[in-house]
XYZ file of C-alpha atoms in Angstrom:
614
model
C -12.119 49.175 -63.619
C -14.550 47.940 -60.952
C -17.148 48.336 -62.864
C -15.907 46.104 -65.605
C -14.187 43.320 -62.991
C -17.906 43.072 -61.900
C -19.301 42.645 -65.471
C -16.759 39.953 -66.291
C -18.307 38.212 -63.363
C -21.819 38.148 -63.999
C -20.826 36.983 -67.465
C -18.931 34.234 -66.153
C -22.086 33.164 -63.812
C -24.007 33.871 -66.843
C -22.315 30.791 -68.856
C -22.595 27.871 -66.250
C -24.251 25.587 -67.951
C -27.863 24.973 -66.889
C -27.629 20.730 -66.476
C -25.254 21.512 -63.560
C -27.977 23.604 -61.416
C -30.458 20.713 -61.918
C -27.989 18.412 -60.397
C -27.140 20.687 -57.928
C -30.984 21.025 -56.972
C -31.300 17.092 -57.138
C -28.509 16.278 -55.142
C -29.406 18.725 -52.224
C -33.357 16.983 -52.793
C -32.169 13.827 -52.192
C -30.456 14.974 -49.402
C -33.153 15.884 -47.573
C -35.288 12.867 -48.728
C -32.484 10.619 -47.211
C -32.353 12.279 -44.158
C -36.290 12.505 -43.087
C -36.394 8.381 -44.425
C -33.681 7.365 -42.264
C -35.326 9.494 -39.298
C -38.784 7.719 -40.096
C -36.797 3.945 -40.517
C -34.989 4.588 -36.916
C -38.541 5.614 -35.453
C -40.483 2.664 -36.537
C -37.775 0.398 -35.583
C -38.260 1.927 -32.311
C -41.538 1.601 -32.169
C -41.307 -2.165 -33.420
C -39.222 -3.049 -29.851
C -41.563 -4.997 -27.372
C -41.430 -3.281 -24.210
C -40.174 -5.060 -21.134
C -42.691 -6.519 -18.546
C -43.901 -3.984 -15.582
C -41.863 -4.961 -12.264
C -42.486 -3.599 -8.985
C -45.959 -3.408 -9.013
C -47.180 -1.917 -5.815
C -51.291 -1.237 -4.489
C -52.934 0.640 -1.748
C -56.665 0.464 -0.939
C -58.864 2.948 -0.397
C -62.656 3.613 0.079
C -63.478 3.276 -3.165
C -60.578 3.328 -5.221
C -57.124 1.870 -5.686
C -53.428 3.726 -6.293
C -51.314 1.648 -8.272
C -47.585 2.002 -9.286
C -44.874 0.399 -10.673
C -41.295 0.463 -12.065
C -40.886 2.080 -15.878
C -40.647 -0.943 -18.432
C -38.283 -0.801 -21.052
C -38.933 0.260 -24.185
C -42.872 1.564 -23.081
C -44.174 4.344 -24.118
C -47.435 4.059 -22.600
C -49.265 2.040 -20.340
C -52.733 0.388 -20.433
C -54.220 -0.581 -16.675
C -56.750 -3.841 -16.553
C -59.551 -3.844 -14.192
C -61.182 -7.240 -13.469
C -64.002 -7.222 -11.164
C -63.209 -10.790 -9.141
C -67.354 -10.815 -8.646
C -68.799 -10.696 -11.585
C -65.391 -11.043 -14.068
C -66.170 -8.158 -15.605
C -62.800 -6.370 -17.517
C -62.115 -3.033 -18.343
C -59.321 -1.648 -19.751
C -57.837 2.271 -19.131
C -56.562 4.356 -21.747
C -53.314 4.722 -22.380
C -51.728 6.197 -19.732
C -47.697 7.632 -19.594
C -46.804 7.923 -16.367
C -46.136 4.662 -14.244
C -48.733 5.452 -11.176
C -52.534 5.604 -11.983
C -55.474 5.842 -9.516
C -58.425 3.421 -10.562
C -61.522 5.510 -9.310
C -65.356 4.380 -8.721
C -64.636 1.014 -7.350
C -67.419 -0.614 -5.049
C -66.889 -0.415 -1.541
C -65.644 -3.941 0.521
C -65.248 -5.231 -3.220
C -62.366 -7.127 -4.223
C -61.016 -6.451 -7.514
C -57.602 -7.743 -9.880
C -55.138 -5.189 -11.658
C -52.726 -6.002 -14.175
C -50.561 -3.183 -16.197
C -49.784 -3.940 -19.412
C -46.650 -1.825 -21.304
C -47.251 -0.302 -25.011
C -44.874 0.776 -27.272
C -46.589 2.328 -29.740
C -48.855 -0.338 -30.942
C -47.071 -2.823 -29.888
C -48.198 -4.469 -26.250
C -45.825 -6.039 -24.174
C -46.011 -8.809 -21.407
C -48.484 -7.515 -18.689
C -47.144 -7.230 -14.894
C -48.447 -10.137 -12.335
C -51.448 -8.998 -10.905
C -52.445 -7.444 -7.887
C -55.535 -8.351 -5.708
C -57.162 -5.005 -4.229
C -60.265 -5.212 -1.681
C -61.458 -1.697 -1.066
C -62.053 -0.397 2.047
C -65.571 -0.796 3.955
C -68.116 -3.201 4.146
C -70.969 -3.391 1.914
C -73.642 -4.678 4.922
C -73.677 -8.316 4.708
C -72.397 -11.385 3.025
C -74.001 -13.672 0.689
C -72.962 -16.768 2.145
C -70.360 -17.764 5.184
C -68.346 -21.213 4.495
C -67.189 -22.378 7.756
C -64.152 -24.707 6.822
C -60.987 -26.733 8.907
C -61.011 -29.184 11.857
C -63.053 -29.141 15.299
C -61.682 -25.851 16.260
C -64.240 -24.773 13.521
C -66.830 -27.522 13.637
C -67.330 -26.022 17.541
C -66.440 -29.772 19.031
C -66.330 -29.115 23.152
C -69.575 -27.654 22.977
C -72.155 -30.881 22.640
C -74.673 -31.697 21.758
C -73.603 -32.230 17.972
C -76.318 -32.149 14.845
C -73.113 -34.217 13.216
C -71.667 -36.830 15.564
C -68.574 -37.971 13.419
C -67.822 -34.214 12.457
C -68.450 -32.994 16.251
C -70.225 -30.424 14.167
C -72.641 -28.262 17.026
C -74.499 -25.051 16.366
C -72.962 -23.687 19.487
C -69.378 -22.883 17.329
C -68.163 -19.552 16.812
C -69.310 -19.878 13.343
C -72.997 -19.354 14.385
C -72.196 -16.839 16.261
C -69.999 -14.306 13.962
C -73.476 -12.255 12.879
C -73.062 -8.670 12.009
C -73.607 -9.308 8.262
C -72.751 -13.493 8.226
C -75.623 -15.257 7.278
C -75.749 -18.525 9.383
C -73.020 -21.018 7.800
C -72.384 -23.640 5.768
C -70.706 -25.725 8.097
C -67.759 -27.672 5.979
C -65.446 -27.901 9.260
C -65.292 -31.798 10.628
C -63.303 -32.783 13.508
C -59.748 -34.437 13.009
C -59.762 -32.827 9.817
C -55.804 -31.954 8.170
C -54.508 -30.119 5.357
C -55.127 -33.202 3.330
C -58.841 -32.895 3.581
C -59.349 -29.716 2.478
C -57.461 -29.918 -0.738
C -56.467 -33.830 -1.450
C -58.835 -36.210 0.178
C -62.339 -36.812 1.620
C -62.577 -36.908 5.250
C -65.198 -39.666 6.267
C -68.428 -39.968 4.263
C -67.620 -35.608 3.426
C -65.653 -34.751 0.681
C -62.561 -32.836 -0.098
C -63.546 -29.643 1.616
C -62.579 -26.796 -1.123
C -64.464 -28.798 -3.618
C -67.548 -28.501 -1.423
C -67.079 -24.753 -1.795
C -69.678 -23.564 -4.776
C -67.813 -22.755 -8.436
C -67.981 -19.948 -10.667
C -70.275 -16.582 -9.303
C -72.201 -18.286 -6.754
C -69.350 -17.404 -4.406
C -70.038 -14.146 -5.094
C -69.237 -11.835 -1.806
C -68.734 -15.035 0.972
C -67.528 -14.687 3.491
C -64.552 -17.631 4.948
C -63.142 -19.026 7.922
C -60.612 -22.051 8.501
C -58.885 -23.231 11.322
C -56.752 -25.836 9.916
C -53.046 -27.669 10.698
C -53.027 -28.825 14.295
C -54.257 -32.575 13.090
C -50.856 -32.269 10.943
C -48.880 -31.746 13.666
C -50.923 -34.879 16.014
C -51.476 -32.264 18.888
C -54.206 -34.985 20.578
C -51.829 -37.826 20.629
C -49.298 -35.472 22.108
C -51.692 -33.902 24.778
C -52.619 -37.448 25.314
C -49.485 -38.610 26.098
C -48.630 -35.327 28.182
C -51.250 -36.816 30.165
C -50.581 -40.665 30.844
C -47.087 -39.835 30.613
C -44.316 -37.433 29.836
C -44.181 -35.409 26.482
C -41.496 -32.759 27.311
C -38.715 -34.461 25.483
C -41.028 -34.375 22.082
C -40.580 -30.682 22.132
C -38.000 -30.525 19.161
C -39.847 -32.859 16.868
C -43.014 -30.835 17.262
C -41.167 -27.629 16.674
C -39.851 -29.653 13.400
C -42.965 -30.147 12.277
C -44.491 -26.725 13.078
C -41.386 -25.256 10.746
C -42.825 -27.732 8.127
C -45.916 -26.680 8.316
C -45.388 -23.279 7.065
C -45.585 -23.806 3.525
C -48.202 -26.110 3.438
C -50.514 -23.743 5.505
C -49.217 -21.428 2.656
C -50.236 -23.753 -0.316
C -53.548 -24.275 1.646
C -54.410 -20.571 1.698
C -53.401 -19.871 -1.937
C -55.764 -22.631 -3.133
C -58.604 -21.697 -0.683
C -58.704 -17.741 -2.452
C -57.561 -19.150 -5.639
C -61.239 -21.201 -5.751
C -63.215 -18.045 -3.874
C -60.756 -14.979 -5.128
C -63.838 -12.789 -4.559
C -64.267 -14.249 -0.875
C -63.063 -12.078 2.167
C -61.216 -14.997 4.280
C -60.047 -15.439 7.793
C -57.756 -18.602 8.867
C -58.119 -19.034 12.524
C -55.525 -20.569 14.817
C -55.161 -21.745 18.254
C -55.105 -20.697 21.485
C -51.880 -21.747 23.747
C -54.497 -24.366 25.403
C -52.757 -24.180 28.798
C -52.408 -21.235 31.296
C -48.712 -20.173 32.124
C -47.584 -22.836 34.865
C -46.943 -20.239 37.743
C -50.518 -19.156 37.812
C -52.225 -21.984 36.736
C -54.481 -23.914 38.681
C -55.765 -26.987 37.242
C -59.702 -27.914 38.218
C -59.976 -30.937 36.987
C -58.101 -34.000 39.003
C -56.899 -36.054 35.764
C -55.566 -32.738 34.149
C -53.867 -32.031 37.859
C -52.190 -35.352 37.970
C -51.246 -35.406 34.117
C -49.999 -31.896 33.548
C -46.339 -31.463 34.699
C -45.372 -27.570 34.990
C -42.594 -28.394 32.253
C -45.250 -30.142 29.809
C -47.388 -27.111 30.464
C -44.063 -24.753 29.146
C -43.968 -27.151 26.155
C -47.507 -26.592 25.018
C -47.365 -23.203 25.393
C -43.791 -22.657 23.853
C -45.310 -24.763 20.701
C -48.458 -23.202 20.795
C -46.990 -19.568 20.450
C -44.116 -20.700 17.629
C -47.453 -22.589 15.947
C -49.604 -18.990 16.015
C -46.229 -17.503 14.533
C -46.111 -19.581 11.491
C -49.843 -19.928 10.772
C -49.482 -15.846 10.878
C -47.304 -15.906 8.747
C -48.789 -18.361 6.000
C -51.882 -16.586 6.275
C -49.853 -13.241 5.200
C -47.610 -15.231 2.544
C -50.987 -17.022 1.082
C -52.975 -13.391 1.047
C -55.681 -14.377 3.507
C -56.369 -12.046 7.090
C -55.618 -14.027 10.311
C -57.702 -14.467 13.509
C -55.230 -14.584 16.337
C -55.965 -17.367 18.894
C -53.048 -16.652 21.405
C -54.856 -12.839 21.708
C -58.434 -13.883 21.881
C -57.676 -16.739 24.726
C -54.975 -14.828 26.842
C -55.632 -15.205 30.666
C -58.274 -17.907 29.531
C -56.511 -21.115 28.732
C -57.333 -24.489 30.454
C -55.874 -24.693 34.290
C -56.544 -20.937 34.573
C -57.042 -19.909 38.527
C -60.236 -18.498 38.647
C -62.682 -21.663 36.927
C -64.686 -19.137 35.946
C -62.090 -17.305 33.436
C -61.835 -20.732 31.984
C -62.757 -20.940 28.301
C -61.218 -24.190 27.496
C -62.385 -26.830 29.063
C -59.786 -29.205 30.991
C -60.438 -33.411 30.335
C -63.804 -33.753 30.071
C -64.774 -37.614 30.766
C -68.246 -37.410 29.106
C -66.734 -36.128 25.819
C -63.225 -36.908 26.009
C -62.545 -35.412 22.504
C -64.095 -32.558 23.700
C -60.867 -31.946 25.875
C -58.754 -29.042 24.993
C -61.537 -27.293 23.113
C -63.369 -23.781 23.957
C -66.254 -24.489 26.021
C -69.131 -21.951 25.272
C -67.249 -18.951 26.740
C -64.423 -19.673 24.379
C -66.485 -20.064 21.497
C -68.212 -16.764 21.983
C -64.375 -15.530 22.321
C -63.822 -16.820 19.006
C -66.864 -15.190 17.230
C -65.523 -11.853 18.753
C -61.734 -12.564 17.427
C -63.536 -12.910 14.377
C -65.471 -9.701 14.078
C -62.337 -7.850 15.244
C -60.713 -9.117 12.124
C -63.167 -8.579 10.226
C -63.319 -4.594 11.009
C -59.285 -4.489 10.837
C -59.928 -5.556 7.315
C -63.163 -3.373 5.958
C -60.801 -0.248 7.792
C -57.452 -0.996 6.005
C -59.024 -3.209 2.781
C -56.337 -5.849 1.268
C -53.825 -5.825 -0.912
C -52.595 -9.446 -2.256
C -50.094 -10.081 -4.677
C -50.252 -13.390 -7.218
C -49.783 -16.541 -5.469
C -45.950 -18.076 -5.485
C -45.832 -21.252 -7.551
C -45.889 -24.003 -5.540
C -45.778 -27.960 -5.743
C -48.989 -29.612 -5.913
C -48.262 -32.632 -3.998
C -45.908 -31.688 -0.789
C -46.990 -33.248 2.392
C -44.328 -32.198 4.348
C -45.815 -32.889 7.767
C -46.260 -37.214 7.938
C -48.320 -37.764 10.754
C -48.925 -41.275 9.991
C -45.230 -42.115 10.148
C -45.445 -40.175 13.653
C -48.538 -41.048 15.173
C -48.502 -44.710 14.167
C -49.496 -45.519 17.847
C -53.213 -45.989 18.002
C -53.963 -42.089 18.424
C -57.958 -42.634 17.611
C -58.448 -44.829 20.864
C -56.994 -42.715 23.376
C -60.140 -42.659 25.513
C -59.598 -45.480 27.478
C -56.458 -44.056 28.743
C -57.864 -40.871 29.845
C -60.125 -42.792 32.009
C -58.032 -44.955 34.284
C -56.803 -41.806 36.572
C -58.888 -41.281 38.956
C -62.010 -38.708 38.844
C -63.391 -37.023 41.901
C -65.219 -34.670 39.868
C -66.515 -36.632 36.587
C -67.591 -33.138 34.905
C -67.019 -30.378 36.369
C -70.315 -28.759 37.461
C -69.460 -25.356 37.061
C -67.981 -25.749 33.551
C -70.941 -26.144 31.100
C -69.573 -26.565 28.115
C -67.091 -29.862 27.588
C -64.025 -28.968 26.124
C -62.078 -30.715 23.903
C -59.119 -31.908 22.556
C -57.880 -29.361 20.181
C -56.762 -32.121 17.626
C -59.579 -34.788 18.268
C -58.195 -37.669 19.423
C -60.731 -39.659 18.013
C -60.208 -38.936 14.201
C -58.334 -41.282 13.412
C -57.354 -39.038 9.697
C -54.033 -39.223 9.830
C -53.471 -42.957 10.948
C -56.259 -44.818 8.557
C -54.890 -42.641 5.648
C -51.519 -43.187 5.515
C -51.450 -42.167 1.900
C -54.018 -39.562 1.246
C -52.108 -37.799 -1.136
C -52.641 -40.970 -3.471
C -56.415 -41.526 -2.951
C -57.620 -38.868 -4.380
C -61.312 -40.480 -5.246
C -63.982 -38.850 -3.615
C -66.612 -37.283 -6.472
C -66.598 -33.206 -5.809
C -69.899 -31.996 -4.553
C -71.969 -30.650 -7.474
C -73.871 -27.474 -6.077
C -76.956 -26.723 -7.610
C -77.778 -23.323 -5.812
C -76.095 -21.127 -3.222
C -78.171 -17.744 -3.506
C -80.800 -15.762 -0.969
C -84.663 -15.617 -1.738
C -86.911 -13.454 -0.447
C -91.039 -13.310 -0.803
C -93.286 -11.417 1.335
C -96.787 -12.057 1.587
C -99.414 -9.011 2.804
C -103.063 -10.418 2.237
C -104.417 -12.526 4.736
C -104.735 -16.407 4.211
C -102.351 -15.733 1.211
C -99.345 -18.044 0.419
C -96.744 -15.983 -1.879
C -94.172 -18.988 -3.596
C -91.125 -18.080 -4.791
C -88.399 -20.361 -7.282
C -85.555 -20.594 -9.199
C -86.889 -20.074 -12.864
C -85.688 -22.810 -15.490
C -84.584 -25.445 -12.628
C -85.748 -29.048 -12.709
C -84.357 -31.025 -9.660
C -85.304 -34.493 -8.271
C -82.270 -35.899 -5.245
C -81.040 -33.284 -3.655
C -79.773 -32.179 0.065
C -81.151 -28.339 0.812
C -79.685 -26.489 4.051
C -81.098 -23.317 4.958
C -80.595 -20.467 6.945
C -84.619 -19.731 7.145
C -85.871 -16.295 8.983
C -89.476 -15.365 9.184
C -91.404 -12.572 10.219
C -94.551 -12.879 10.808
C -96.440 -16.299 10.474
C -94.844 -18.538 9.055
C -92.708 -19.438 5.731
C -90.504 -22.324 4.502
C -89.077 -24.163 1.675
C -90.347 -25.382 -1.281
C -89.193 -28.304 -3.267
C -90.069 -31.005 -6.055
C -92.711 -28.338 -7.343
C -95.108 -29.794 -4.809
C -93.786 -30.208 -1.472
C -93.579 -27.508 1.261
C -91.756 -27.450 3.930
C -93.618 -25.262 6.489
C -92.158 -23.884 9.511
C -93.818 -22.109 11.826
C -92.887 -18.940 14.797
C -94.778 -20.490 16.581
C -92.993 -23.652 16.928
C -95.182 -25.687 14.469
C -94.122 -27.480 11.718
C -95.693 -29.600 8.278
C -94.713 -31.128 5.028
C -97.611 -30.719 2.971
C -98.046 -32.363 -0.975
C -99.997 -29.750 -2.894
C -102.991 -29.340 -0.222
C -102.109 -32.632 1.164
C -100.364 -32.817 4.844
C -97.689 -35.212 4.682
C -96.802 -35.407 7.802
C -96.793 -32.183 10.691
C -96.182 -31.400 14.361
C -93.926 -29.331 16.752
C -90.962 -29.455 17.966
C -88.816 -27.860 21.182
C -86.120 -27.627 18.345
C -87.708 -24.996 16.366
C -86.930 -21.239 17.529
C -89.896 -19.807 17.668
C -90.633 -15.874 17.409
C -90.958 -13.320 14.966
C -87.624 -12.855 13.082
C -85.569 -15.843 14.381
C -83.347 -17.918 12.629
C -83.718 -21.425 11.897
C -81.414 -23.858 10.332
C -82.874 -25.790 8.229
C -82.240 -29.181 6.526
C -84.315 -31.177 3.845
C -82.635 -34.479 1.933
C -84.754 -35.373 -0.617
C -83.617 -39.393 -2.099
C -85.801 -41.284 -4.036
C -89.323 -41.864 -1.982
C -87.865 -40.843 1.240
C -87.618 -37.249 2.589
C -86.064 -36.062 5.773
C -86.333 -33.141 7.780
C -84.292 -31.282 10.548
C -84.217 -28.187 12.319
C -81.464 -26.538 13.912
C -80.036 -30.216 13.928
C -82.385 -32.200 15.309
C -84.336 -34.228 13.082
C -88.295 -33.922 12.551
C -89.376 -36.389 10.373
C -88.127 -39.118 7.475
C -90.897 -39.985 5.858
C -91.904 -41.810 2.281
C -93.743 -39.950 -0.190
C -94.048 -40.809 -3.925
C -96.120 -37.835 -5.046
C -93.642 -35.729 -6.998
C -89.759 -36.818 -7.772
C -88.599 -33.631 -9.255
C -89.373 -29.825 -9.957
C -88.636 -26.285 -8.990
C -87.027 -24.994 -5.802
C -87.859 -22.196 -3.509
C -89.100 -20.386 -0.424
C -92.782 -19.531 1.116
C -94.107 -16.831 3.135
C -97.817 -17.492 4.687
C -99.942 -14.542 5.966
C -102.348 -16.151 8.542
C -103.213 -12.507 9.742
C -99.560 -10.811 9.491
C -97.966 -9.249 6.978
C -95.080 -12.102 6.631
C -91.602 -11.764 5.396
C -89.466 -14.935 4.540
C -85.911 -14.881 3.893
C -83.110 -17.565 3.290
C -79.998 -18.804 2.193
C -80.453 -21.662 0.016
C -77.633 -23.840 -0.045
C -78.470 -26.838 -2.051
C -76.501 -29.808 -3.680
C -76.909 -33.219 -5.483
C -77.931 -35.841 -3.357
């Protein structure tokens, strides 16, 4: 019976009709066909989501490479990393990468460059992260070009004699003495300079001062310095009045105004690396100008007499909350700071011992010179300087986007404040009594930190409106170098493709050998000589020549040089003292260069051109 209940089975099995196992086979088909779609449909949805923008984005430098990480985005799936170098703009983009850190290799050393991380999803690219600044570790031996930029803390007023009177511009600043790698500078610094005049309005017959900065690539690997915001706060009215009078009870609306300061300091700095991002730059500040009161020991009678021991806590007090803030503007706008309360410690004006004095006390024969590092100081300064400079190429930078910030705040109204005549406070420095008219032992006039003389703030009372002065328009900012090895050879080299005719040339000229110089209009040359000698010839024809005590002489020296070229007339000046203005009608335009000339000597010429519209 089995046997048979089996049979009847397989007969049974045997009659199902055969439509019913193609719908069986279709149905379980479809099945599967429904299944792997939806699985596909849900994917590429997936994939279709734009990822959320990197946050957290976070940098360290090293030698010659940067680590970068960041929070996971949303929705990414990947992550591309952009590389712009800030020199040259050159961009390149990683691979896709799927972990959130990455480690951008081969970088040039003291280089700064710009990151961004941008989130994938698939194909799909989301917002990319703010960027992040990187400058690499090290130093890469010297800079292109050095922009020396602010007030007469910069300009090196306090040290006479000036090459630029109304800018108390001298060559014996810090700025031309910085070396190691800083070519000599561009000096952009005047006295009685403000915020306003380096981003809003033009100072005197200068102009705005970041729009004297060159554009584009020319800034390529400069080098920056700026000591900038005491005019803002009217610092020479109130050290005048501290001494014809009493200025303790001004304490708290000086302190106001330091507070207010902040941000524009901050603006200030952002701008500054915004129009040189590739630039390594240093904002200076101030010393505290005045020794502590129970050591001090003023040497000058009027300073003595004026100088209270309270009004001596004031300026201190104030100068130490003023270092604060600039310190920390400088960090907020991503630029390195150059401490002034550090380098000048034990060395302010009224210390004991004269001859630990590097600011100078009143000074009658250059009363804005008051208040200002004397030659000491300003050597002081160039050290401060370097020592920032070699915190930075050990550590390197890291910088993050600027904050957005309004264009037009001036939240520091000196004109409202210092509505008293602040420019003519010589006269009133006078009247006390002077025993010693200028100090012997103190060679280099000091002077006031915030010139007293610059009358910025009061003849501008709206600079923020008057925005008219036309921007610079640099022509060149680039080195040249020509050699020339056979004797009574003269080696010319120029700028290919450039045709100028009125311009204003400053260079930082070095020779070794005999002699070199600049060339200009095609024809003209510019010779000057280690030997002391100079001559502007036409072609073969002397224009005019001579010597001058103004010229360094020796092999390898450096020479500041200065040629403004207008029309007919041409003028010359070394190391800011002028050796000729002459009329010539020879040439009005052509190319632009340097010289070497081997009289017997192998001669090497190099410079800095530096050369603008006139």
């Amino acid at each position: 019976m089995p046997f048979q209940v089996s049979a009847l089975v397989r007969k049974k099995h045997a009659h199902r009709p055969p439509q019913l196992k193609v719908i069986l086979f279709l149905v379980f088909f479809l099945a599967i066909i429904v299944f792997w779609g939806s699985t596909s449909l849900l994917q590429s949805f997936a994939n279709g989501l734009t990822p959320a923008q990197p946050t957290g984005f976070f940098a360290t430098s090293s030698d010659q490479s940067a680590q970068l990480s960041w929070k996971a985005a949303s929705d990414a799936t990947a992550y591309k990393i952009q590389t712009t170098d800030l020199a040259t703009n050159a961009v390149i983009m990683s691979a896709p990468q799927k972990t959130n850190t990455f480690t951008v290799r081969s970088l040039a050393v003291g280089h700064w460059y710009r990151f961004r991380v941008i989130p994938l999803n698939g194909s799909t690219a989301g917002t990319a992260s703010s960027y992040i600044d990187v400058r690499t570790k090290g130093f890469a031996g010297s800079y292109t070009s050095y922009f020396a930029m602010g007030d007469s803390y910069s300009s090196g007023e306090g040290t006479p004699p000036y090459t630029d009177v109304p800018c108390a511009r001298s060559n014996s600043g810090f700025a031309y003495q910085v070396g190691n790698g800083a070519p000599s500078p561009l000096m952009i610094a005047c006295a009685g300079a403000t915020t306003d005049d380096v981003d809003k309005v033009a100072q005197g017959a200068g102009g705005i001062q970041i729009r004297e900065l060159p554009s584009g690539n020319t800034m390529t690997n400069s080098l920056i310095t700026i000591s900038i915001g005491g005019n803002d706060l009217g610092f020479s009215h109130e050290l005048t009045k501290c001494i014809i009078s009493n200025c303790a009870a001004d304490q708290s609306a000086l302190n106001q105004k330091i507070t207010a300061l902040a941000s524009r300091l901050t603006q200030v700095y952002n701008e500054l690396r915004t129009s040189a991002p590739d630039a390594d730059i240093f904002a200076v500040g101030y010393p505290l100008l005045i020794a502590d009161p129970a050591q001090a020991s003023c040497h000058d009678s009027t300073t003595a007499s004026g100088l209270r021991p309270d009004e001596m806590t004031m300026i201190r007090t104030l100068g130490a909350r003023l270092n604060t803030v600039m310190q920390n503007a400088a960090l907020a706008g991503g630029v390195s700071f150059v401490s002034g309360v550090s380098a000048f410690q034990g060395h302010e004006a009224c210390t004991s011992n004269k001859s630990d004095e590097w600011i100078n006390e009143v000074t009658r024969s250059d009363l804005n010179g008051s208040f200002h590092p004397n030659q000491l100081g300003q050597a002081a300064y160039a050290r401060a300087v370097n020592d920032a400079r070699n915190k930075l190429y050990a550590f390197g930078q890291v910088r993050t986007a600027p904050s957005i910030f309004t264009p037009t705040p001036t939240p520091t109204p000196i004109p409202v404040t210092t509505s008293t005549p602040v420019m003519t406070p010589t006269p009133v420095m006078i009247p006390i009594p002077v025993t010693t008219p200028n100090p012997v032992t103190t060679p280099n006039p000091v002077t006031t930190p915030n010139p007293v003389t610059t009358p910025n703030p009061v003849t501008t009372p709206n600079p923020v409106t008057t925005p008219t002065p036309t921007p610079v328009r640099v022509i060149i900012n680039q080195p040249m170098h020509v050699e020339s090895h056979a004797m009574n050879s003269l080696v010319i080299g120029t700028f290919s493709g450039l045709t100028i005719s009125n311009v204003r040339i400053t260079a930082a000229l070095t020779t070794q050998g005999d002699s070199g110089g600049i060339v200009f209009r095609s024809k003209y040359r510019l010779r000057i000589g280690t030997n002391g000698t100079y001559d502007l010839a036409n072609s073969s024809i002397t224009v005019t020549s001579g010597s001058s005590p103004a010229i360094k002489t020796g092999s390898g020296v450096t020479n500041n040089v200065t040629i403004v070229a207008v029309g007919d007339r041409i003028t010359a000046s070394v190391n800011g003292t002028q050796l000729f203005s002459v009329t010539d009608n020879a040439s009005s335009s052509g190319s632009l260069g340097a010289f070497a000339t081997d009289w017997g000597n192998d001669t090497v010429t190099d410079c800095n051109l530096y050369v603008v519209a006139a």
